[in-house]
Every structure is written in structure tokens, then in C-alpha cells.
Coordinates of N, CA and C in Angstrom, one line a residue:
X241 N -14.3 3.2 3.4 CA -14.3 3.7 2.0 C -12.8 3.8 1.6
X242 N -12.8 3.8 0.2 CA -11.3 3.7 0.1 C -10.7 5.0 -0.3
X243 N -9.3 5.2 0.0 CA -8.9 6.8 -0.4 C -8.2 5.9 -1.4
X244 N -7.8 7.2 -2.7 CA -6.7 6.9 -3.4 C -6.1 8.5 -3.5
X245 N -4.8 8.3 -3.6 CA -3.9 9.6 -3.6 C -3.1 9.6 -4.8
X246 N -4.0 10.6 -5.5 CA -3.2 11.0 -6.7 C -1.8 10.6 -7.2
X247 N -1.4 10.1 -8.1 CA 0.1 9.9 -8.3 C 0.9 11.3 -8.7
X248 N 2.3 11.1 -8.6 CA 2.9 12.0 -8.6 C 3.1 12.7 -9.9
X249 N 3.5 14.1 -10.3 CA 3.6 14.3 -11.8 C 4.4 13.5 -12.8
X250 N 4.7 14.0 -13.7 CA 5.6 13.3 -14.8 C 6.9 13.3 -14.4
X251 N 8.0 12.2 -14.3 CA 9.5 13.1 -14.7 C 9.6 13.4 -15.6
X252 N 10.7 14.4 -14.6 CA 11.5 15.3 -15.3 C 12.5 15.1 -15.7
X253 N 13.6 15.9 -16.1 CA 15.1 15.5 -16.3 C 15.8 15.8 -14.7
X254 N 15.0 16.0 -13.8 CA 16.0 15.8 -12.2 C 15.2 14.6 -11.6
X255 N 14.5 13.8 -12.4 CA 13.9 13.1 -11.6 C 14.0 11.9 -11.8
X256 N 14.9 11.2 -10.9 CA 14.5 9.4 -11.3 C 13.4 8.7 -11.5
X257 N 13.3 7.5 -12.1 CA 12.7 6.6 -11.8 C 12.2 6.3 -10.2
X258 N 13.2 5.9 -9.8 CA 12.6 5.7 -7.7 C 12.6 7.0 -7.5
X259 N 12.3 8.3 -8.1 CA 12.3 9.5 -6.9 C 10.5 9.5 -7.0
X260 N 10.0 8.6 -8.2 CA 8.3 9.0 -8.2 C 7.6 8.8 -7.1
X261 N 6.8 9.2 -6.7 CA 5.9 9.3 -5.6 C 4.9 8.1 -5.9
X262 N 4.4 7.1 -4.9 CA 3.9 6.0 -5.9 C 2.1 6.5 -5.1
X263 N 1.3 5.8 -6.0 CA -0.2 5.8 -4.8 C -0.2 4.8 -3.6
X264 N -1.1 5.3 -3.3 CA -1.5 4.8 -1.8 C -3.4 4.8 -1.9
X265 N -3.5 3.3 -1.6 CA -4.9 2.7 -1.3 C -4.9 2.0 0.1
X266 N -6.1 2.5 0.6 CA -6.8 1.8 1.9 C -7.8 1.1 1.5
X267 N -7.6 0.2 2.1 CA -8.6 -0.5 1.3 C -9.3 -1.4 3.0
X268 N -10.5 -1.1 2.6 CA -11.6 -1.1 3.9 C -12.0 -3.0 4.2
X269 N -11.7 -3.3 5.4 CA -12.6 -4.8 5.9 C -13.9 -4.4 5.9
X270 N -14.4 -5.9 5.5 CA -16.1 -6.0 5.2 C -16.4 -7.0 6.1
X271 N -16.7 -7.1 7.1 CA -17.3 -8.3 8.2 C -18.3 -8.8 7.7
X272 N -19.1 -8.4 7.0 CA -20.3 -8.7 6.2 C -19.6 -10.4 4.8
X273 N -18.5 -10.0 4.3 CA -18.2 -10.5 3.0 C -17.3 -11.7 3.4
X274 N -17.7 -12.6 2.9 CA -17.8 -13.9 2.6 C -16.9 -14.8 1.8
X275 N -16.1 -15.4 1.9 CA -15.2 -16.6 0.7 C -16.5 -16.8 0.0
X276 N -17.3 -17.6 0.8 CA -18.4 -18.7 0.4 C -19.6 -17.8 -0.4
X277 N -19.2 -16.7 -0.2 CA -20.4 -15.7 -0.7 C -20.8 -15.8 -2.5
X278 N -21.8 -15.9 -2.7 CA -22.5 -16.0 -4.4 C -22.3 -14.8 -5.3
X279 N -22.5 -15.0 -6.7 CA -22.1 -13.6 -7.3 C -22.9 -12.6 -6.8
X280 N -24.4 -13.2 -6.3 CA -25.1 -11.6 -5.7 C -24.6 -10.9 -4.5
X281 N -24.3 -11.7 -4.1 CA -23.7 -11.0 -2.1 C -22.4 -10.2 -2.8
X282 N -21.7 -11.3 -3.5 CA -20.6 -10.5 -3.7 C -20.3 -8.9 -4.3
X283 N -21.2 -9.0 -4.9 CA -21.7 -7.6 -5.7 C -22.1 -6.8 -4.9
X284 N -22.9 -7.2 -4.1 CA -23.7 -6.8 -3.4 C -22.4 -5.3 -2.1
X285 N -21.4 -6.0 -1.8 CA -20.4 -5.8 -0.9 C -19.7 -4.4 -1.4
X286 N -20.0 -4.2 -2.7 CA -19.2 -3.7 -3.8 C -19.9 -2.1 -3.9
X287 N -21.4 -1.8 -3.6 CA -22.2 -1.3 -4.0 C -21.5 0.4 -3.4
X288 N -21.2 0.2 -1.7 CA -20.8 1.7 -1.1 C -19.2 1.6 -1.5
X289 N -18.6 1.2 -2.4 CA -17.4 1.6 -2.4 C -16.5 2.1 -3.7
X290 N -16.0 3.4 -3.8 CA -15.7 3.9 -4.8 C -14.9 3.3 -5.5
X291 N -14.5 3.2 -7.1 CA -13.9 2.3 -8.1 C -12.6 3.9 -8.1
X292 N -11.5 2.7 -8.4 CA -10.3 3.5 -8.7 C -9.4 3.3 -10.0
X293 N -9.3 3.8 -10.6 CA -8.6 3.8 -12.3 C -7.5 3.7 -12.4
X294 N -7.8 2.5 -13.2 CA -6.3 1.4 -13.9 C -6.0 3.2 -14.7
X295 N -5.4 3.6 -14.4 CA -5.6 4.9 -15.7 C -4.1 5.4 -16.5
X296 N -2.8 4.6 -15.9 CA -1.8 5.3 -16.5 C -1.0 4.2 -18.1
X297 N -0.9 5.1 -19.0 CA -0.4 4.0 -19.9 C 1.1 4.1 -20.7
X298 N 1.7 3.8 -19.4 CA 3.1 3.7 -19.8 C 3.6 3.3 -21.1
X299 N 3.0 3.2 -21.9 CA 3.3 2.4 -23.5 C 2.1 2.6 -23.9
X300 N 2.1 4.3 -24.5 CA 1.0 4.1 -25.5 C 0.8 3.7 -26.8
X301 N -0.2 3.1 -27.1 CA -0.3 2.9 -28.5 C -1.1 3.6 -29.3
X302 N -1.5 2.9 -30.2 CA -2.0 4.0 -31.5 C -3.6 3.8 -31.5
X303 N -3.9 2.8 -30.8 CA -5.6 3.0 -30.2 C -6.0 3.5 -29.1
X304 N -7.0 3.5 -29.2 CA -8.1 4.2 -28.2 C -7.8 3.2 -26.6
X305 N -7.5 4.1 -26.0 CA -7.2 3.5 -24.6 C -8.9 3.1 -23.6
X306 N -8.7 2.0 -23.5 CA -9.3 1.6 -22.7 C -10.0 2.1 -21.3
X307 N -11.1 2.4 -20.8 CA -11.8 3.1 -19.4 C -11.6 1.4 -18.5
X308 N -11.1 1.7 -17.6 CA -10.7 0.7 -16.7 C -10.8 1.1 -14.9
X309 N -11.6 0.5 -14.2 CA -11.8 0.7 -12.8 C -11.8 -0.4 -12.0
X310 N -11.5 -0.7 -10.7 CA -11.6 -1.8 -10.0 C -11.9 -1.3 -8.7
X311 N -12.2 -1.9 -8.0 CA -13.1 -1.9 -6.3 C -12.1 -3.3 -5.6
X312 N -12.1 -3.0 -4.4 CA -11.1 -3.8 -3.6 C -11.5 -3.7 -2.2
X313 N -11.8 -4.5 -1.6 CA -12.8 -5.1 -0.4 C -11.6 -6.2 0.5
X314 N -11.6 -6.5 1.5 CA -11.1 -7.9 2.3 C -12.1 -8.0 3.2
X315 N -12.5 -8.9 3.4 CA -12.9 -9.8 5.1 C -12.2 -10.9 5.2
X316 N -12.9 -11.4 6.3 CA -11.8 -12.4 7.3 C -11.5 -13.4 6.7
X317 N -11.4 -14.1 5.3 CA -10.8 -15.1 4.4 C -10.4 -15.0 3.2
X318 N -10.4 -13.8 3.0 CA -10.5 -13.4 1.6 C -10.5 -12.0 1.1
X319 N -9.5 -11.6 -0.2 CA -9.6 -10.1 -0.8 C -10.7 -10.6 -1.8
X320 N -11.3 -9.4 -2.1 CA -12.4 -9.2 -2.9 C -12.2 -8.4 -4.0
X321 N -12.5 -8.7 -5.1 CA -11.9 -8.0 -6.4 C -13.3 -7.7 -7.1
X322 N -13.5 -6.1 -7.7 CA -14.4 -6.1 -8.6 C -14.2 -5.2 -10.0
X323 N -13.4 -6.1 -11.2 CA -12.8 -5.0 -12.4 C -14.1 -4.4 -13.4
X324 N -14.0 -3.0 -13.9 CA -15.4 -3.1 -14.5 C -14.3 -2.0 -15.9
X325 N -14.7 -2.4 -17.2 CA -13.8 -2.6 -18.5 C -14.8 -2.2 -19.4
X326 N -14.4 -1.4 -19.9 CA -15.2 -0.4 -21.6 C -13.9 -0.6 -22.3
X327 N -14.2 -1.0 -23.6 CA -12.7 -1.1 -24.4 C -12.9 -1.5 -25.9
X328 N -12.5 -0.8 -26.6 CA -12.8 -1.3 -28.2 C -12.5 -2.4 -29.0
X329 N -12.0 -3.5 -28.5 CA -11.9 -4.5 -28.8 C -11.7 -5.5 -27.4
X330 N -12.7 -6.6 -28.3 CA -12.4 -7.6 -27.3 C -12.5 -9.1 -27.3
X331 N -11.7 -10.1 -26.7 CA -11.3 -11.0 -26.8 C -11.3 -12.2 -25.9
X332 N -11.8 -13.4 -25.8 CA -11.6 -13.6 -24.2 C -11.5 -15.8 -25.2
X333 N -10.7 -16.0 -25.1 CA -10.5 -17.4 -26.1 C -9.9 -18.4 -25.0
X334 N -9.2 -18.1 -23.7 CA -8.3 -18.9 -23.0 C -9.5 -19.4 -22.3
X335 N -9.3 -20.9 -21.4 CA -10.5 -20.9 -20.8 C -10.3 -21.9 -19.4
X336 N -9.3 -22.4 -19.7 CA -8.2 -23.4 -18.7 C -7.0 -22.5 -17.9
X337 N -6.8 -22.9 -16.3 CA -5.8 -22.4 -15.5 C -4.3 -22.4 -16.1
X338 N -4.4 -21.2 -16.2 CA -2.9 -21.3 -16.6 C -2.7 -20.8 -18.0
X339 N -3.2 -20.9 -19.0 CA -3.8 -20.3 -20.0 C -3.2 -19.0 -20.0
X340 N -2.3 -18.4 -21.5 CA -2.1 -17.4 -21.5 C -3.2 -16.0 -21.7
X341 N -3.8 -15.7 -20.8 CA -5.0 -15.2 -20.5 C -4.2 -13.4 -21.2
X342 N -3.3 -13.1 -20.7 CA -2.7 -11.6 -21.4 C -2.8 -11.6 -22.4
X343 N -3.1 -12.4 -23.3 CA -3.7 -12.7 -24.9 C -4.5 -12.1 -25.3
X344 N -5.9 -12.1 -24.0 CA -6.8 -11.8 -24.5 C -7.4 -10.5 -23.2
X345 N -8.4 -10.3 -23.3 CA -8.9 -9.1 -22.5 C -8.4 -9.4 -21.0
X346 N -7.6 -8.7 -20.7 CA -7.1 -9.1 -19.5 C -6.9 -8.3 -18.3
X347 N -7.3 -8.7 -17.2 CA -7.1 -7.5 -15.5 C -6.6 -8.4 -15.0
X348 N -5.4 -7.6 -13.8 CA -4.6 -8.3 -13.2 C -4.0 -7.4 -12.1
X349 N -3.5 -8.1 -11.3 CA -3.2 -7.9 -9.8 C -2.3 -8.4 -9.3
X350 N -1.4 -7.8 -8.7 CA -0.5 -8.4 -8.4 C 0.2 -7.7 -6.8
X351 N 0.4 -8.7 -5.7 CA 0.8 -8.3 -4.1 C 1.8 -8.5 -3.4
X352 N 2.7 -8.0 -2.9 CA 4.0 -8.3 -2.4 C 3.4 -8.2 -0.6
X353 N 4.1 -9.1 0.0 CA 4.1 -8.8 1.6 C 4.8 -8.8 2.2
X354 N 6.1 -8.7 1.4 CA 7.4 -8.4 1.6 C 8.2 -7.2 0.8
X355 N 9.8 -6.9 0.7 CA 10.5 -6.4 0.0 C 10.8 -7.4 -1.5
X356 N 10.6 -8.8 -1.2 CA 11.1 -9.7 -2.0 C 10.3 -10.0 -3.4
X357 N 9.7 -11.6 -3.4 CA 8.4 -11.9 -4.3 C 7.4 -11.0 -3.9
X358 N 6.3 -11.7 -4.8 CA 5.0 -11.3 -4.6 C 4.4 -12.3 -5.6
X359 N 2.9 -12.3 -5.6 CA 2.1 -13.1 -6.2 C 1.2 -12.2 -7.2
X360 N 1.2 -12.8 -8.0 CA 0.3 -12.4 -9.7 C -0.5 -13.3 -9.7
X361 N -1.9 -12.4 -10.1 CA -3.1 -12.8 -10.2 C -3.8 -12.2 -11.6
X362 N -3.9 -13.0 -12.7 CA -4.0 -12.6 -13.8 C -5.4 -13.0 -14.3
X363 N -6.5 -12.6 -14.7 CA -8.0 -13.0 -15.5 C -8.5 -12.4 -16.7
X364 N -8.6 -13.5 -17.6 CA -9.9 -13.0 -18.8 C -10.6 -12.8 -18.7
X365 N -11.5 -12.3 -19.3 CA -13.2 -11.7 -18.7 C -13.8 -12.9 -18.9
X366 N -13.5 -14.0 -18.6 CA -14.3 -14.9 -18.6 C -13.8 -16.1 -17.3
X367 N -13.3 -15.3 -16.6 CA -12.4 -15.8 -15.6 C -11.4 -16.5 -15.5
X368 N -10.8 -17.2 -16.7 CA -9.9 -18.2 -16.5 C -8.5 -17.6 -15.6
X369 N -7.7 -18.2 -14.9 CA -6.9 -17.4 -13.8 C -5.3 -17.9 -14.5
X370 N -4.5 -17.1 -14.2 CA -3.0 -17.6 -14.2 C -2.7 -16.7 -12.8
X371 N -2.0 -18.0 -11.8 CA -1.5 -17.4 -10.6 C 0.3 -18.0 -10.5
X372 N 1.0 -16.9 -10.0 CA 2.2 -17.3 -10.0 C 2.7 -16.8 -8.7
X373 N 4.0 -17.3 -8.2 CA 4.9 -16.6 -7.2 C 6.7 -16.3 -7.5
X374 N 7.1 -15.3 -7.3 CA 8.0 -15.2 -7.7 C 8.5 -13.8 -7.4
X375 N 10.4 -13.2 -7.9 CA 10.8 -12.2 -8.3 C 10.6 -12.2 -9.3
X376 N 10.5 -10.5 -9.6 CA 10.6 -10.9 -11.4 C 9.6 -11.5 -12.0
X377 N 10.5 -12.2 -13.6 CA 9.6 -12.8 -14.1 C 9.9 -14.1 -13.6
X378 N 10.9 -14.3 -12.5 CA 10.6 -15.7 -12.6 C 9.9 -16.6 -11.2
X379 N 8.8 -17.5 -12.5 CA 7.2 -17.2 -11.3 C 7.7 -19.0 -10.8
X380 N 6.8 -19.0 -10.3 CA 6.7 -20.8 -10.0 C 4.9 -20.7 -9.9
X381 N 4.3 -21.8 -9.9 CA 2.9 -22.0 -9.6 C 1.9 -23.1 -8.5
X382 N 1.6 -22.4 -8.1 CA 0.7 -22.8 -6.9 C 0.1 -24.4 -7.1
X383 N -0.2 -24.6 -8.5 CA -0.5 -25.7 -8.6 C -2.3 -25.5 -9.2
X384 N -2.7 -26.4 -9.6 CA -4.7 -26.5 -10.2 C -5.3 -26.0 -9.1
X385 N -5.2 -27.6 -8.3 CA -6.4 -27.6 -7.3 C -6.1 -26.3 -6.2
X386 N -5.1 -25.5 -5.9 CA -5.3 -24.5 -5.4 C -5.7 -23.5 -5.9
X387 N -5.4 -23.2 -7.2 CA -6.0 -21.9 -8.2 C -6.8 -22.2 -8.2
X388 N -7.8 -23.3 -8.1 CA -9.3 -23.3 -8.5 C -10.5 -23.2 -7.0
X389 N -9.4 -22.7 -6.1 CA -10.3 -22.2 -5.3 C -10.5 -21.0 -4.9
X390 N -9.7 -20.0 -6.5 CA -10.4 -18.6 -6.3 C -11.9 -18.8 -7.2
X391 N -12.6 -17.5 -6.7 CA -13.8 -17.7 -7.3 C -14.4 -16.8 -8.5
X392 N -14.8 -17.0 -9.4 CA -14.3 -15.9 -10.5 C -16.2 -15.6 -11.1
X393 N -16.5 -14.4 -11.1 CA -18.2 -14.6 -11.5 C -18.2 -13.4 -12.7
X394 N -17.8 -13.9 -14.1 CA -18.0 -13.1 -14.9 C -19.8 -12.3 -14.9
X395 N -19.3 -10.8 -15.1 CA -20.5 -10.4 -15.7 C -21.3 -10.9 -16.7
X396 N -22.6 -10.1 -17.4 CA -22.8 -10.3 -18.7 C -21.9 -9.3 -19.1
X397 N -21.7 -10.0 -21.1 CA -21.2 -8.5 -21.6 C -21.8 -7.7 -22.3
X398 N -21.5 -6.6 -21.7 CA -22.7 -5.7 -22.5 C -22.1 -5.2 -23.6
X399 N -22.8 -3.7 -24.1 CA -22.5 -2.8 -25.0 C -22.4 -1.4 -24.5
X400 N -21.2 -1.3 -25.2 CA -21.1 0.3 -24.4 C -21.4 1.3 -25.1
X401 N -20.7 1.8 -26.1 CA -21.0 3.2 -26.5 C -19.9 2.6 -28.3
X402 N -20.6 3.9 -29.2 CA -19.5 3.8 -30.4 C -17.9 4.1 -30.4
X403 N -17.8 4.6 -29.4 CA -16.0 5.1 -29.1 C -15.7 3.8 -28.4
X404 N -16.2 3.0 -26.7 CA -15.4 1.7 -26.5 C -17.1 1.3 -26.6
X405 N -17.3 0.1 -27.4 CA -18.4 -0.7 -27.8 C -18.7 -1.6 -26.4
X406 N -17.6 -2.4 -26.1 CA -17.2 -3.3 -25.7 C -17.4 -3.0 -24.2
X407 N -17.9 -3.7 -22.9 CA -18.2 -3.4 -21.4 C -18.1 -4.7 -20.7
X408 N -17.3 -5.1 -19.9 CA -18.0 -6.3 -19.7 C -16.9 -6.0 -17.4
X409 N -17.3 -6.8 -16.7 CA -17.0 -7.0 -15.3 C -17.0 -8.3 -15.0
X410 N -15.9 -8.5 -13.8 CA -15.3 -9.8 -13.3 C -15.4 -9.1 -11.8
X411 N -15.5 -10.0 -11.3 CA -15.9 -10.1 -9.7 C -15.6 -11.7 -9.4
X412 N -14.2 -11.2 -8.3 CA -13.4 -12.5 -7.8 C -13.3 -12.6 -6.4
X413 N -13.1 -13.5 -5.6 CA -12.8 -13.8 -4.2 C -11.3 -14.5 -4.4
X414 N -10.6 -14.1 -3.8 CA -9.1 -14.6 -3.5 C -9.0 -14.9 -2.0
X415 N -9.2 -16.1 -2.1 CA -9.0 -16.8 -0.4 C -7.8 -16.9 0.3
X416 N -7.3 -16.2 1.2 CA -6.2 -16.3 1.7 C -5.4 -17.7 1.3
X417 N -5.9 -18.4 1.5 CA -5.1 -20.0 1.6 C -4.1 -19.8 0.2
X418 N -4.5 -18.7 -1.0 CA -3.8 -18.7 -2.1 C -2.5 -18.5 -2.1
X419 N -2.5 -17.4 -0.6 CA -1.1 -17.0 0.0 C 0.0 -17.7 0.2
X420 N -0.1 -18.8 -0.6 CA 0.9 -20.4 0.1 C 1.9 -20.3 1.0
X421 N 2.7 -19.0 0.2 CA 4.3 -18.7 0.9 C 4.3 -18.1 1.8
X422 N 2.7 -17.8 2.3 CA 2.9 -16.7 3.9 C 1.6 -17.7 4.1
X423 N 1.6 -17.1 5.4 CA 0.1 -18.1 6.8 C -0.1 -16.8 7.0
X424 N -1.2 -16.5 5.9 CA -1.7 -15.5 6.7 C -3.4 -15.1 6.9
X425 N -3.5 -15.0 7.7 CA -5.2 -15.4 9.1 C -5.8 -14.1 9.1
X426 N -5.3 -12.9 8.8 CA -5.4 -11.6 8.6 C -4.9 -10.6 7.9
X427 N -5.9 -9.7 7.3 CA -5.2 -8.5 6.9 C -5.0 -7.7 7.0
X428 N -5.6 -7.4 8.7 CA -6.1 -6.2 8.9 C -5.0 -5.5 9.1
X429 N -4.5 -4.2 9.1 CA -3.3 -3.7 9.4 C -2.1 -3.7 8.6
X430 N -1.5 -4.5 7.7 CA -0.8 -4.9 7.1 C -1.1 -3.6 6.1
X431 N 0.6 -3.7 5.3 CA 1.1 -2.6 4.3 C 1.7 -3.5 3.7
X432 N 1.3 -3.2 2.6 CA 1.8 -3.9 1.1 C 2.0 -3.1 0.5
X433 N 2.7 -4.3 -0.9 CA 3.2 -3.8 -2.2 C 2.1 -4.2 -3.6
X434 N 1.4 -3.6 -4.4 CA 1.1 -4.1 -5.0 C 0.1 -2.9 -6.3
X435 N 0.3 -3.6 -7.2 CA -0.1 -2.8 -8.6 C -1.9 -3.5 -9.4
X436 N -2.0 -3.0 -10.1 CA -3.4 -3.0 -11.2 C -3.1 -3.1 -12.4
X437 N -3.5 -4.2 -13.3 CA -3.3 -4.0 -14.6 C -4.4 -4.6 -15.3
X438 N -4.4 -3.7 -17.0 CA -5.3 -4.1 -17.8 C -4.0 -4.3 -19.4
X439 N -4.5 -5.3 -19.5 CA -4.0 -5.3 -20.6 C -4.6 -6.6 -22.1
X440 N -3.6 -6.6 -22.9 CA -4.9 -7.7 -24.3 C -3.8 -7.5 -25.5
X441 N -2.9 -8.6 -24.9 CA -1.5 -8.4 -26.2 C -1.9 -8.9 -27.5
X442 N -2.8 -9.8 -27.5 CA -3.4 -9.8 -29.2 C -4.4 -9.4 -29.6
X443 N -4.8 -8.5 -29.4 CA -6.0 -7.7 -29.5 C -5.8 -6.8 -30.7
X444 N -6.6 -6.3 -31.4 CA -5.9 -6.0 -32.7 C -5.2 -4.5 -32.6
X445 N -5.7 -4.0 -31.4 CA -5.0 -2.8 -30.7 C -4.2 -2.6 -29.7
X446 N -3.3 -4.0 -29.5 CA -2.7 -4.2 -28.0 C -2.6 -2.7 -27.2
X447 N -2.8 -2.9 -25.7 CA -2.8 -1.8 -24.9 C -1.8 -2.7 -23.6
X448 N -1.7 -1.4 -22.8 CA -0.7 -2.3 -21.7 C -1.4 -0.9 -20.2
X449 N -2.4 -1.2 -19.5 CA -2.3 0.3 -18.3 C -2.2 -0.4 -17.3
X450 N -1.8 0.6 -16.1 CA -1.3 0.0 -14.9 C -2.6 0.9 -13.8
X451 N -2.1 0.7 -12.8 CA -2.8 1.7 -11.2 C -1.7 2.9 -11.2
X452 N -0.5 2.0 -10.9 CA 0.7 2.8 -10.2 C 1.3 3.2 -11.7
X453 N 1.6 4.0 -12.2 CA 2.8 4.0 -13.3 C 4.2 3.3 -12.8
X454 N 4.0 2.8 -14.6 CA 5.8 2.3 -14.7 C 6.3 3.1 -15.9
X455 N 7.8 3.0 -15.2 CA 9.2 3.8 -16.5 C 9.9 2.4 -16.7
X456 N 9.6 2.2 -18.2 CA 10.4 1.2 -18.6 C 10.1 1.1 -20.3
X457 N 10.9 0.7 -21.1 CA 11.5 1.3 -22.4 C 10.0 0.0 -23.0
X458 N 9.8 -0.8 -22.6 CA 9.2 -1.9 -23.4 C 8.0 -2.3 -22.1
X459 N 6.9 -3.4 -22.5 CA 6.1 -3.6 -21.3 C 6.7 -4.6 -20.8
X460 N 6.2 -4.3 -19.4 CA 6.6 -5.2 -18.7 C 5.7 -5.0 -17.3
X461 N 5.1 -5.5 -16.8 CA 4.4 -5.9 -15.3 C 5.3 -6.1 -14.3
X462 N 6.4 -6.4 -14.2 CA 6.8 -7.5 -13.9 C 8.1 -6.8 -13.2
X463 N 7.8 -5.1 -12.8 CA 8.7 -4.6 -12.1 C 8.2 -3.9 -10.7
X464 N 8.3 -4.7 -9.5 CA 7.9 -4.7 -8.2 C 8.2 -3.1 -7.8
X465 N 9.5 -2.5 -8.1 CA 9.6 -1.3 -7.5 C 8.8 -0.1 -8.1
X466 N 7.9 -0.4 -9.0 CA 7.0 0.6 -9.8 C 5.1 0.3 -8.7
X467 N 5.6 -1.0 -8.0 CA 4.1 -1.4 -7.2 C 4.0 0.2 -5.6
X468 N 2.3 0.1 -6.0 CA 2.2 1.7 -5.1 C 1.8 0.5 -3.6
X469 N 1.6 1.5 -2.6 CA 1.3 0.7 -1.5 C -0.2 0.5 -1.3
X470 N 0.1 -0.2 -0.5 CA -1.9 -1.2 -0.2 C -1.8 -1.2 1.2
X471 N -2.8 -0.3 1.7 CA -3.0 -0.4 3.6 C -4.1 -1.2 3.9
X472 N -4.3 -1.9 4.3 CA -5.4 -2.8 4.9 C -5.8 -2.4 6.4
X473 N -7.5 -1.7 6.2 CA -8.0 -0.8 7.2 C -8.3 -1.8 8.1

């Protein structure tokens, strides 16, 4: 099961930026779970394990903030992603790799396995993917035929409620082999760096939330020392 540990309070005026306390997730191996697995199994993997909240929004705006959760799984070839999204507007137009998918209704992930880069994993609710590696913003790309061997199983979209109308869920398999810049055969044990985001820059209510909170004057993803850690059980 996975723990998540509260993030730390607000700063203060004695408090930096790096003095924040960041979260910490475990995130549990499934021997059961599958690369090759179908949208049912996959879901299926998802069912005993508690959803944890995209919930901080460093840059609020003037709409209604979005309810945002995701579930996070590995077995032996693959992390397992499952985002589930209530939100008052929604958008999903990109439909090709690579595709400025932050445009539109958008969750995203992103994992360091070092102090250095890390890789971004970005999807519209309709799965189209943008994957990058890099510091910073500055990414390089894996290339088609390797992005198109994650596996992306949009929900239906439903209806939610008159405050967020809008519901919809993505459930993805990220196969190690994505990891190009590392060989890596296992996760078990390993401590990482890595963040949650929801975001929809043309949405007629742009929003921007994260897992871990960030301090930063303007949005930005794209700041590694604001990523909480990731324990792989």
C-alpha cells in the first residue's frame, strides 16, 4: 500500500525555499502487473491501492481548482500510472506524439534517478504522450517508435457534478526500456526524485497543481529541486 506524508506547512519569512520539507511516497511492486497487460488487468491492479492528490496550487487562479488523484504501481517491466480528474473545463485536441498536450487537459510526471536530469512524461486525456530528457527546460526526445511503446488506455468521459462537470481517467504502463539514459532491470529499492502534475494552459480557466509544492514567481514544472521523493518498495 502506498504511504504519503503530508507536506510541510507554508513558508514563512525564516523559511527558504530548500528548507521545505518535501513528500515521500512508497510506492508498492505488483508481481501480478504486466507491460503486456490490457486496460482490464490494468485497472484491475489499481483496485487495493489508495489514490494520492495532485492537491497544491502554487499559482492560483481565478477558477475553480480542479480535484485531481493518481495511483502508482511498478512490476518487473514497468511503472504503472492511474490519473483520475474532475475539472470544469475540458479539452483534449492534441492527438500525435509530441503534441503540445499542456494545452489541453493535461497529467504529468515526471522522475529523476539521479541528482542531475530526469525524464517527463506528459498526457491528454486522450493519451497522446510528450516524453523528454533533460535538466531544466532543456529536454531532448527519445524519439516516436520509442514513445509509442508506452501504453495509454483512456477512460470514458463521464459527468461529474455542477461545480466540476467534467471526469474523465488515463491509465498508462511506462516500460522501463523508456529509461534510455539508464539500464534499468529493476526498481525495486531504489529512491528517487520525482513530482505530479495537472495542468490545461488553454483552457478557458488555465490552472497549474503539482504533488510536491513549488515556490516560483511564474509556472513552471520544470524545477527538479521542488520534486518530493519516490521509494520503490
Amino acid at each position: 500500500m502506498l504511504l504519503r506524508i503530508v507536506s510541510a506547512p507554508k513558508q514563512t519569512a525564516n523559511t527558504t525555499p530548500m528548507q521545505e520539507k518535501t513528500n515521500l511516497l512508497f510506492i508498492p511492486y505488483l508481481p501480478t502487473a504486466r507491460y503486456t497487460g490490457e486496460a482490464e488487468a490494468l485497472n484491475n491492479i489499481f483496485l487495493a491501492i489508495e489514490p494520492n492528490e495532485i492537491g497544491f496550487q502554487p499559482w492560483p487562479g481565478a477558477g475553480i481548482k480542479p480535484k485531481v488523484e493518481f495511483k502508482i504501481a511498478y512490476g518487473d517491466d514497468a511503472i504503472f500510472l492511474k490519473f483520475l480528474v474532475r475539472e470544469k473545463h475540458f479539452r483534449a485536441t492534441c492527438k500525435q506524439i509530441n503534441d503540445p498536450v499542456w494545452n489541453d487537459s493535461c497529467v504529468e510526471f515526471f522522475i529523476g534517478f539521479d541528482d542531475g536530469a530526469y525524464y517527463n512524461f506528459e498526457f491528454n486525456a486522450l493519451g497522446a504522450p510528450v516524453v523528454g530528457y533533460g535538466i531544466d527546460r532543456k529536454r531532448e526526445t527519445p524519439g516516436a517508435e520509442l514513445i509509442k511503446k508506452i501504453k495509454c488506455f483512456p477512460g470514458d468521459k463521464m459527468t461529474g457534478d455542477s461545480y466540476l462537470p467534467f471526469k474523465w481517467e488515463l491509465t498508462i504502463a511506462i516500460p522501463f526500456i523508456l529509461f534510455y539514459k539508464h539500464q534499468v532491470t529493476t526498481l525495486k529499492g531504489m529512491h528517487c526524485r520525482g513530482n505530479f502534475y495537472k495542468c490545461g494552459d488553454e483552457l478557458p480557466e488555465p490552472h497549474f497543481l503539482s504533488w510536491n509544492n513549488i515556490i516560483a514567481d511564474k509556472p513552471n514544472f520544470h524545477l527538479p529541486q521542488y520534486f518530493g521523493r519516490l521509494i520503490f518498495a
